[in-house]
Amino acid sequence: ILNVEQSPQSLHVQEGDSTNFTCSFPSSNFYALHWYRWETAKSPEALFVMTLNGDEKKKGRISATLNTKEGYSYLYIKGSQPEDSATYLCALNRGNTPLVFGKGTRLSVIA
Amino acid sequence: DTGVSQDPRHKITKRGQNVTFRCDPISEHNRLYWYRQTLGQGPEFLTYFQNEAQLEKSRLLSDRFSAERPKGSFSTLEIQRTEQGDSAMYLCASSSWVGQGRNQPQHFGDGTRLSIL
């Protein structure tokens, strides 16, 4: 069974705080790591697709890093805003196989 | 880009009934995926299509579940003889798969929430 682990399960931060969460995955046969943001009552939205060890990607105040050798990725949010409140999902792709999702990190940003 | 659309948004039905959901992917996407998500879990893969061909089904998918993508465009997911354990959010996603070595994000619909009474 392929396990993709995310931590923490949930997180409450004050507006303006920076935060980060972790996605851990088996490092063998790595192909790509996806990050999605899923706001309540909306569809999951793709943030990043990361493929290379050492990759660092940025989208506004959100950035992500990737370490394929040790099997983890970090997602960072700088200066959290209430609109960042969502569940953040990571998903592992091992080539021509379906994505395997973690359970997500639920972020609540308190104004 | 009209995005991925799913219909219906909500479905409430009695145990034992059959239900069918529809997904319209982004028109130029050749891959279409179905997932199921329950409370506290991430989306769980059910099946996917490349054009009209169903390439993989999850081993967790019982024979009460069937999916089609008859012309390589929209897809339907049918659940026969529904059980209470089928209550979940059913998500559809599409992506563009272009040969080896390309990895595109999946674009999701809003999902169909199924409640079995």
mmCIF file of C-alpha atoms in Angstrom:
data_model
loop_
_atom_site.group_PDB
_atom_site.id
_atom_site.type_symbol
_atom_site.label_atom_id
_atom_site.label_comp_id
_atom_site.label_asym_id
_atom_site.label_seq_id
_atom_site.Cartn_x
_atom_site.Cartn_y
_atom_site.Cartn_z
ATOM 1 C CA ILE A 1 0.000 0.000 0.000
ATOM 2 C CA LEU A 2 1.407 3.372 -1.023
ATOM 3 C CA ASN A 3 1.144 5.916 1.795
ATOM 4 C CA VAL A 4 1.280 9.653 1.311
ATOM 5 C CA GLU A 5 1.332 11.347 4.695
ATOM 6 C CA GLN A 6 0.519 14.964 5.439
ATOM 7 C CA SER A 7 1.116 16.855 8.647
ATOM 8 C CA PRO A 8 -0.278 18.490 10.557
ATOM 9 C CA GLN A 9 -3.838 17.289 10.047
ATOM 10 C CA SER A 10 -5.158 20.769 10.870
ATOM 11 C CA LEU A 11 -3.733 24.146 11.674
ATOM 12 C CA HIS A 12 -5.104 27.417 13.035
ATOM 13 C CA VAL A 13 -3.064 30.580 12.481
ATOM 14 C CA GLN A 14 -3.609 34.278 12.919
ATOM 15 C CA GLU A 15 -3.872 36.554 9.907
ATOM 16 C CA GLY A 16 -0.388 37.684 8.933
ATOM 17 C CA ASP A 17 1.396 34.617 10.317
ATOM 18 C CA SER A 18 3.508 32.503 8.012
ATOM 19 C CA THR A 19 2.981 28.770 8.077
ATOM 20 C CA ASN A 20 4.173 25.577 6.504
ATOM 21 C CA PHE A 21 3.101 21.959 6.225
ATOM 22 C CA THR A 22 4.669 18.707 5.143
ATOM 23 C CA CYS A 23 3.944 15.971 2.649
ATOM 24 C CA SER A 24 5.918 12.713 3.020
ATOM 25 C CA PHE A 25 5.984 9.956 0.435
ATOM 26 C CA PRO A 26 7.997 6.873 -0.585
ATOM 27 C CA SER A 27 11.005 8.088 -2.551
ATOM 28 C CA SER A 28 11.239 5.065 -4.864
ATOM 29 C CA ASN A 29 9.927 5.324 -8.438
ATOM 30 C CA PHE A 30 9.175 9.005 -7.978
ATOM 31 C CA TYR A 31 7.710 10.844 -10.974
ATOM 32 C CA ALA A 32 5.921 13.953 -9.702
ATOM 33 C CA LEU A 33 4.376 15.536 -6.637
ATOM 34 C CA HIS A 34 1.196 17.605 -6.972
ATOM 35 C CA TRP A 35 -0.173 20.211 -4.550
ATOM 36 C CA TYR A 36 -3.846 21.235 -4.599
ATOM 37 C CA ARG A 37 -5.886 23.716 -2.591
ATOM 38 C CA TRP A 38 -9.488 22.758 -1.814
ATOM 39 C CA GLU A 39 -11.756 25.444 -0.457
ATOM 40 C CA THR A 40 -15.101 24.485 1.023
ATOM 41 C CA ALA A 41 -17.884 24.184 -1.572
ATOM 42 C CA LYS A 42 -15.411 24.597 -4.429
ATOM 43 C CA SER A 43 -13.370 22.234 -6.575
ATOM 44 C CA PRO A 44 -9.755 21.339 -5.784
ATOM 45 C CA GLU A 45 -7.429 23.806 -7.508
ATOM 46 C CA ALA A 46 -3.977 22.849 -8.757
ATOM 47 C CA LEU A 47 -1.152 24.821 -7.144
ATOM 48 C CA PHE A 48 2.049 23.097 -8.257
ATOM 49 C CA VAL A 49 3.364 20.037 -10.071
ATOM 50 C CA MET A 50 6.936 19.323 -8.981
ATOM 51 C CA THR A 51 9.183 16.824 -10.679
ATOM 52 C CA LEU A 52 12.857 17.517 -9.929
ATOM 53 C CA ASN A 53 14.744 17.034 -6.686
ATOM 54 C CA GLY A 54 15.454 20.476 -5.257
ATOM 55 C CA ASP A 55 12.564 22.053 -7.174
ATOM 56 C CA GLU A 56 11.197 25.209 -5.628
ATOM 57 C CA LYS A 57 8.032 26.769 -7.018
ATOM 58 C CA LYS A 58 6.201 29.947 -6.070
ATOM 59 C CA LYS A 59 2.733 31.351 -6.720
ATOM 60 C CA GLY A 60 2.126 34.654 -4.985
ATOM 61 C CA ARG A 61 2.549 34.125 -1.244
ATOM 62 C CA ILE A 62 2.610 30.333 -1.582
ATOM 63 C CA SER A 63 5.754 28.363 -2.313
ATOM 64 C CA ALA A 64 6.772 24.724 -2.248
ATOM 65 C CA THR A 65 9.992 22.748 -2.119
ATOM 66 C CA LEU A 66 10.732 19.151 -3.051
ATOM 67 C CA ASN A 67 13.225 16.560 -1.804
ATOM 68 C CA THR A 68 12.808 13.349 -3.781
ATOM 69 C CA LYS A 69 15.761 11.557 -2.174
ATOM 70 C CA GLU A 70 14.297 11.686 1.311
ATOM 71 C CA GLY A 71 10.676 11.769 0.146
ATOM 72 C CA TYR A 72 9.162 15.009 1.350
ATOM 73 C CA SER A 73 7.763 18.315 0.151
ATOM 74 C CA TYR A 74 7.027 21.467 2.122
ATOM 75 C CA LEU A 75 4.338 24.012 1.337
ATOM 76 C CA TYR A 76 4.852 27.514 2.743
ATOM 77 C CA ILE A 77 2.362 30.339 3.013
ATOM 78 C CA LYS A 78 3.775 33.761 3.814
ATOM 79 C CA GLY A 79 1.573 36.283 5.606
ATOM 80 C CA SER A 80 -1.538 34.087 5.770
ATOM 81 C CA GLN A 81 -4.855 35.703 4.871
ATOM 82 C CA PRO A 82 -8.399 34.490 5.662
ATOM 83 C CA GLU A 83 -8.858 33.590 1.993
ATOM 84 C CA ASP A 84 -6.025 31.059 2.367
ATOM 85 C CA SER A 85 -8.309 28.970 4.598
ATOM 86 C CA ALA A 86 -8.694 25.653 2.798
ATOM 87 C CA THR A 87 -7.560 22.049 2.800
ATOM 88 C CA TYR A 88 -4.176 21.612 1.145
ATOM 89 C CA LEU A 89 -3.706 18.237 -0.532
ATOM 90 C CA CYS A 90 -0.563 16.672 -1.891
ATOM 91 C CA ALA A 91 -0.621 13.755 -4.340
ATOM 92 C CA LEU A 92 2.115 11.428 -5.579
ATOM 93 C CA ASN A 93 2.496 10.378 -9.190
ATOM 94 C CA ARG A 94 4.726 7.394 -9.947
ATOM 95 C CA GLY A 95 4.526 7.633 -13.713
ATOM 96 C CA ASN A 96 1.642 6.190 -15.673
ATOM 97 C CA THR A 97 -0.288 5.380 -12.493
ATOM 98 C CA PRO A 98 -3.115 7.179 -10.735
ATOM 99 C CA LEU A 99 -2.401 9.958 -8.272
ATOM 100 C CA VAL A 100 -2.288 8.884 -4.633
ATOM 101 C CA PHE A 101 -3.508 11.661 -2.364
ATOM 102 C CA GLY A 102 -2.695 12.388 1.246
ATOM 103 C CA LYS A 103 -5.477 13.194 3.702
ATOM 104 C CA GLY A 104 -4.726 16.897 3.527
ATOM 105 C CA THR A 105 -3.905 19.681 5.956
ATOM 106 C CA ARG A 106 -6.872 21.812 6.923
ATOM 107 C CA LEU A 107 -5.768 25.425 7.393
ATOM 108 C CA SER A 108 -7.889 28.018 9.166
ATOM 109 C CA VAL A 109 -6.688 31.620 9.145
ATOM 110 C CA ILE A 110 -8.282 33.738 11.831
ATOM 111 C CA ALA A 111 -8.739 37.435 11.090
ATOM 112 C CA ASP B 1 -12.168 27.302 -20.685
ATOM 113 C CA THR B 2 -15.455 26.337 -19.055
ATOM 114 C CA GLY B 3 -13.821 23.990 -16.591
ATOM 115 C CA VAL B 4 -14.926 20.533 -15.506
ATOM 116 C CA SER B 5 -18.628 20.285 -14.747
ATOM 117 C CA GLN B 6 -20.414 17.585 -12.799
ATOM 118 C CA ASP B 7 -24.085 16.832 -12.502
ATOM 119 C CA PRO B 8 -25.907 16.614 -10.181
ATOM 120 C CA ARG B 9 -24.231 18.536 -7.339
ATOM 121 C CA HIS B 10 -26.171 16.589 -4.745
ATOM 122 C CA LYS B 11 -27.987 13.277 -4.846
ATOM 123 C CA ILE B 12 -30.029 11.772 -2.041
ATOM 124 C CA THR B 13 -31.409 8.320 -2.590
ATOM 125 C CA LYS B 14 -32.593 5.263 -0.725
ATOM 126 C CA ARG B 15 -30.419 2.249 -0.193
ATOM 127 C CA GLY B 16 -30.745 -0.214 -3.018
ATOM 128 C CA GLN B 17 -31.452 2.348 -5.734
ATOM 129 C CA ASN B 18 -29.217 2.930 -8.744
ATOM 130 C CA VAL B 19 -27.613 6.320 -9.325
ATOM 131 C CA THR B 20 -25.750 7.820 -12.269
ATOM 132 C CA PHE B 21 -23.475 10.833 -12.281
ATOM 133 C CA ARG B 22 -22.201 12.772 -15.245
ATOM 134 C CA CYS B 23 -18.897 14.553 -15.816
ATOM 135 C CA ASP B 24 -18.058 16.921 -18.662
ATOM 136 C CA PRO B 25 -14.294 17.448 -18.807
ATOM 137 C CA ILE B 26 -12.372 20.338 -20.298
ATOM 138 C CA SER B 27 -12.890 19.779 -24.011
ATOM 139 C CA GLU B 28 -9.277 19.418 -25.102
ATOM 140 C CA HIS B 29 -8.336 17.039 -22.257
ATOM 141 C CA ASN B 30 -7.877 13.417 -23.245
ATOM 142 C CA ARG B 31 -7.723 11.949 -19.733
ATOM 143 C CA LEU B 32 -10.647 11.769 -17.338
ATOM 144 C CA TYR B 33 -10.518 10.502 -13.752
ATOM 145 C CA TRP B 34 -13.079 9.574 -11.124
ATOM 146 C CA TYR B 35 -12.321 9.832 -7.414
ATOM 147 C CA ARG B 36 -14.292 9.288 -4.217
ATOM 148 C CA GLN B 37 -13.709 11.365 -1.105
ATOM 149 C CA THR B 38 -15.068 10.653 2.357
ATOM 150 C CA LEU B 39 -14.823 12.750 5.500
ATOM 151 C CA GLY B 40 -11.285 13.148 6.753
ATOM 152 C CA GLN B 41 -9.728 11.415 3.750
ATOM 153 C CA GLY B 42 -8.098 12.603 0.574
ATOM 154 C CA PRO B 43 -9.591 11.783 -2.822
ATOM 155 C CA GLU B 44 -9.353 8.045 -3.545
ATOM 156 C CA PHE B 45 -8.827 6.897 -7.127
ATOM 157 C CA LEU B 46 -11.665 4.912 -8.710
ATOM 158 C CA THR B 47 -10.953 4.733 -12.440
ATOM 159 C CA TYR B 48 -9.621 6.694 -15.389
ATOM 160 C CA PHE B 49 -9.995 6.967 -19.150
ATOM 161 C CA GLN B 50 -7.718 8.023 -21.928
ATOM 162 C CA ASN B 51 -10.056 9.136 -24.676
ATOM 163 C CA GLU B 52 -12.776 6.446 -24.687
ATOM 164 C CA ALA B 53 -10.583 3.658 -23.299
ATOM 165 C CA GLN B 54 -10.880 2.795 -19.616
ATOM 166 C CA LEU B 55 -7.249 2.187 -18.691
ATOM 167 C CA GLU B 56 -7.434 1.332 -15.014
ATOM 168 C CA LYS B 57 -9.901 0.551 -12.269
ATOM 169 C CA SER B 58 -9.131 0.541 -8.588
ATOM 170 C CA ARG B 59 -9.148 -2.878 -6.956
ATOM 171 C CA LEU B 60 -11.309 -1.274 -4.287
ATOM 172 C CA LEU B 61 -14.043 -0.634 -6.856
ATOM 173 C CA SER B 62 -16.816 -3.179 -6.441
ATOM 174 C CA ASP B 63 -18.665 -4.616 -9.427
ATOM 175 C CA ARG B 64 -21.629 -2.418 -8.526
ATOM 176 C CA PHE B 65 -19.671 0.515 -9.949
ATOM 177 C CA SER B 66 -19.332 1.068 -13.679
ATOM 178 C CA ALA B 67 -18.020 3.986 -15.679
ATOM 179 C CA GLU B 68 -18.178 4.860 -19.354
ATOM 180 C CA ARG B 69 -16.806 7.499 -21.639
ATOM 181 C CA PRO B 70 -18.503 6.507 -24.889
ATOM 182 C CA LYS B 71 -17.129 9.092 -27.298
ATOM 183 C CA GLY B 72 -14.095 10.212 -25.390
ATOM 184 C CA SER B 73 -15.894 13.317 -24.196
ATOM 185 C CA PHE B 74 -18.282 13.218 -21.194
ATOM 186 C CA SER B 75 -18.277 10.324 -18.756
ATOM 187 C CA THR B 76 -20.865 8.668 -16.549
ATOM 188 C CA LEU B 77 -20.369 6.817 -13.287
ATOM 189 C CA GLU B 78 -23.141 4.445 -12.260
ATOM 190 C CA ILE B 79 -23.578 2.812 -8.887
ATOM 191 C CA GLN B 80 -26.033 -0.053 -8.757
ATOM 192 C CA ARG B 81 -27.838 -1.250 -5.615
ATOM 193 C CA THR B 82 -26.421 1.567 -3.521
ATOM 194 C CA GLU B 83 -25.301 0.895 0.037
ATOM 195 C CA GLN B 84 -24.858 3.320 2.915
ATOM 196 C CA GLY B 85 -21.103 3.009 2.581
ATOM 197 C CA ASP B 86 -21.358 4.569 -0.871
ATOM 198 C CA SER B 87 -22.176 7.937 0.704
ATOM 199 C CA ALA B 88 -19.317 10.207 -0.332
ATOM 200 C CA MET B 89 -18.259 13.058 -2.580
ATOM 201 C CA TYR B 90 -17.581 11.789 -6.117
ATOM 202 C CA LEU B 91 -15.055 13.953 -7.923
ATOM 203 C CA CYS B 92 -14.233 14.030 -11.595
ATOM 204 C CA ALA B 93 -11.009 15.475 -12.991
ATOM 205 C CA SER B 94 -9.471 15.843 -16.419
ATOM 206 C CA SER B 95 -6.000 16.450 -17.733
ATOM 207 C CA SER B 96 -4.023 16.601 -20.922
ATOM 208 C CA TRP B 97 -1.602 13.692 -21.268
ATOM 209 C CA VAL B 98 0.930 14.166 -24.021
ATOM 210 C CA GLY B 99 3.274 11.228 -24.373
ATOM 211 C CA GLN B 100 5.948 10.264 -21.863
ATOM 212 C CA GLY B 101 7.653 12.724 -19.586
ATOM 213 C CA ARG B 102 4.890 15.279 -19.410
ATOM 214 C CA ASN B 103 3.003 15.783 -16.213
ATOM 215 C CA GLN B 104 0.074 18.104 -16.176
ATOM 216 C CA PRO B 105 -2.093 19.031 -13.205
ATOM 217 C CA GLN B 106 -5.560 17.589 -12.986
ATOM 218 C CA HIS B 107 -8.516 19.969 -13.190
ATOM 219 C CA PHE B 108 -11.365 19.029 -10.901
ATOM 220 C CA GLY B 109 -15.101 19.545 -10.979
ATOM 221 C CA ASP B 110 -17.124 20.604 -7.950
ATOM 222 C CA GLY B 111 -18.114 17.012 -7.270
ATOM 223 C CA THR B 112 -21.375 15.175 -6.681
ATOM 224 C CA ARG B 113 -22.249 14.598 -3.050
ATOM 225 C CA LEU B 114 -24.133 11.320 -2.653
ATOM 226 C CA SER B 115 -26.156 10.580 0.458
ATOM 227 C CA ILE B 116 -27.714 7.152 0.920
ATOM 228 C CA LEU B 117 -30.652 7.002 3.321
#
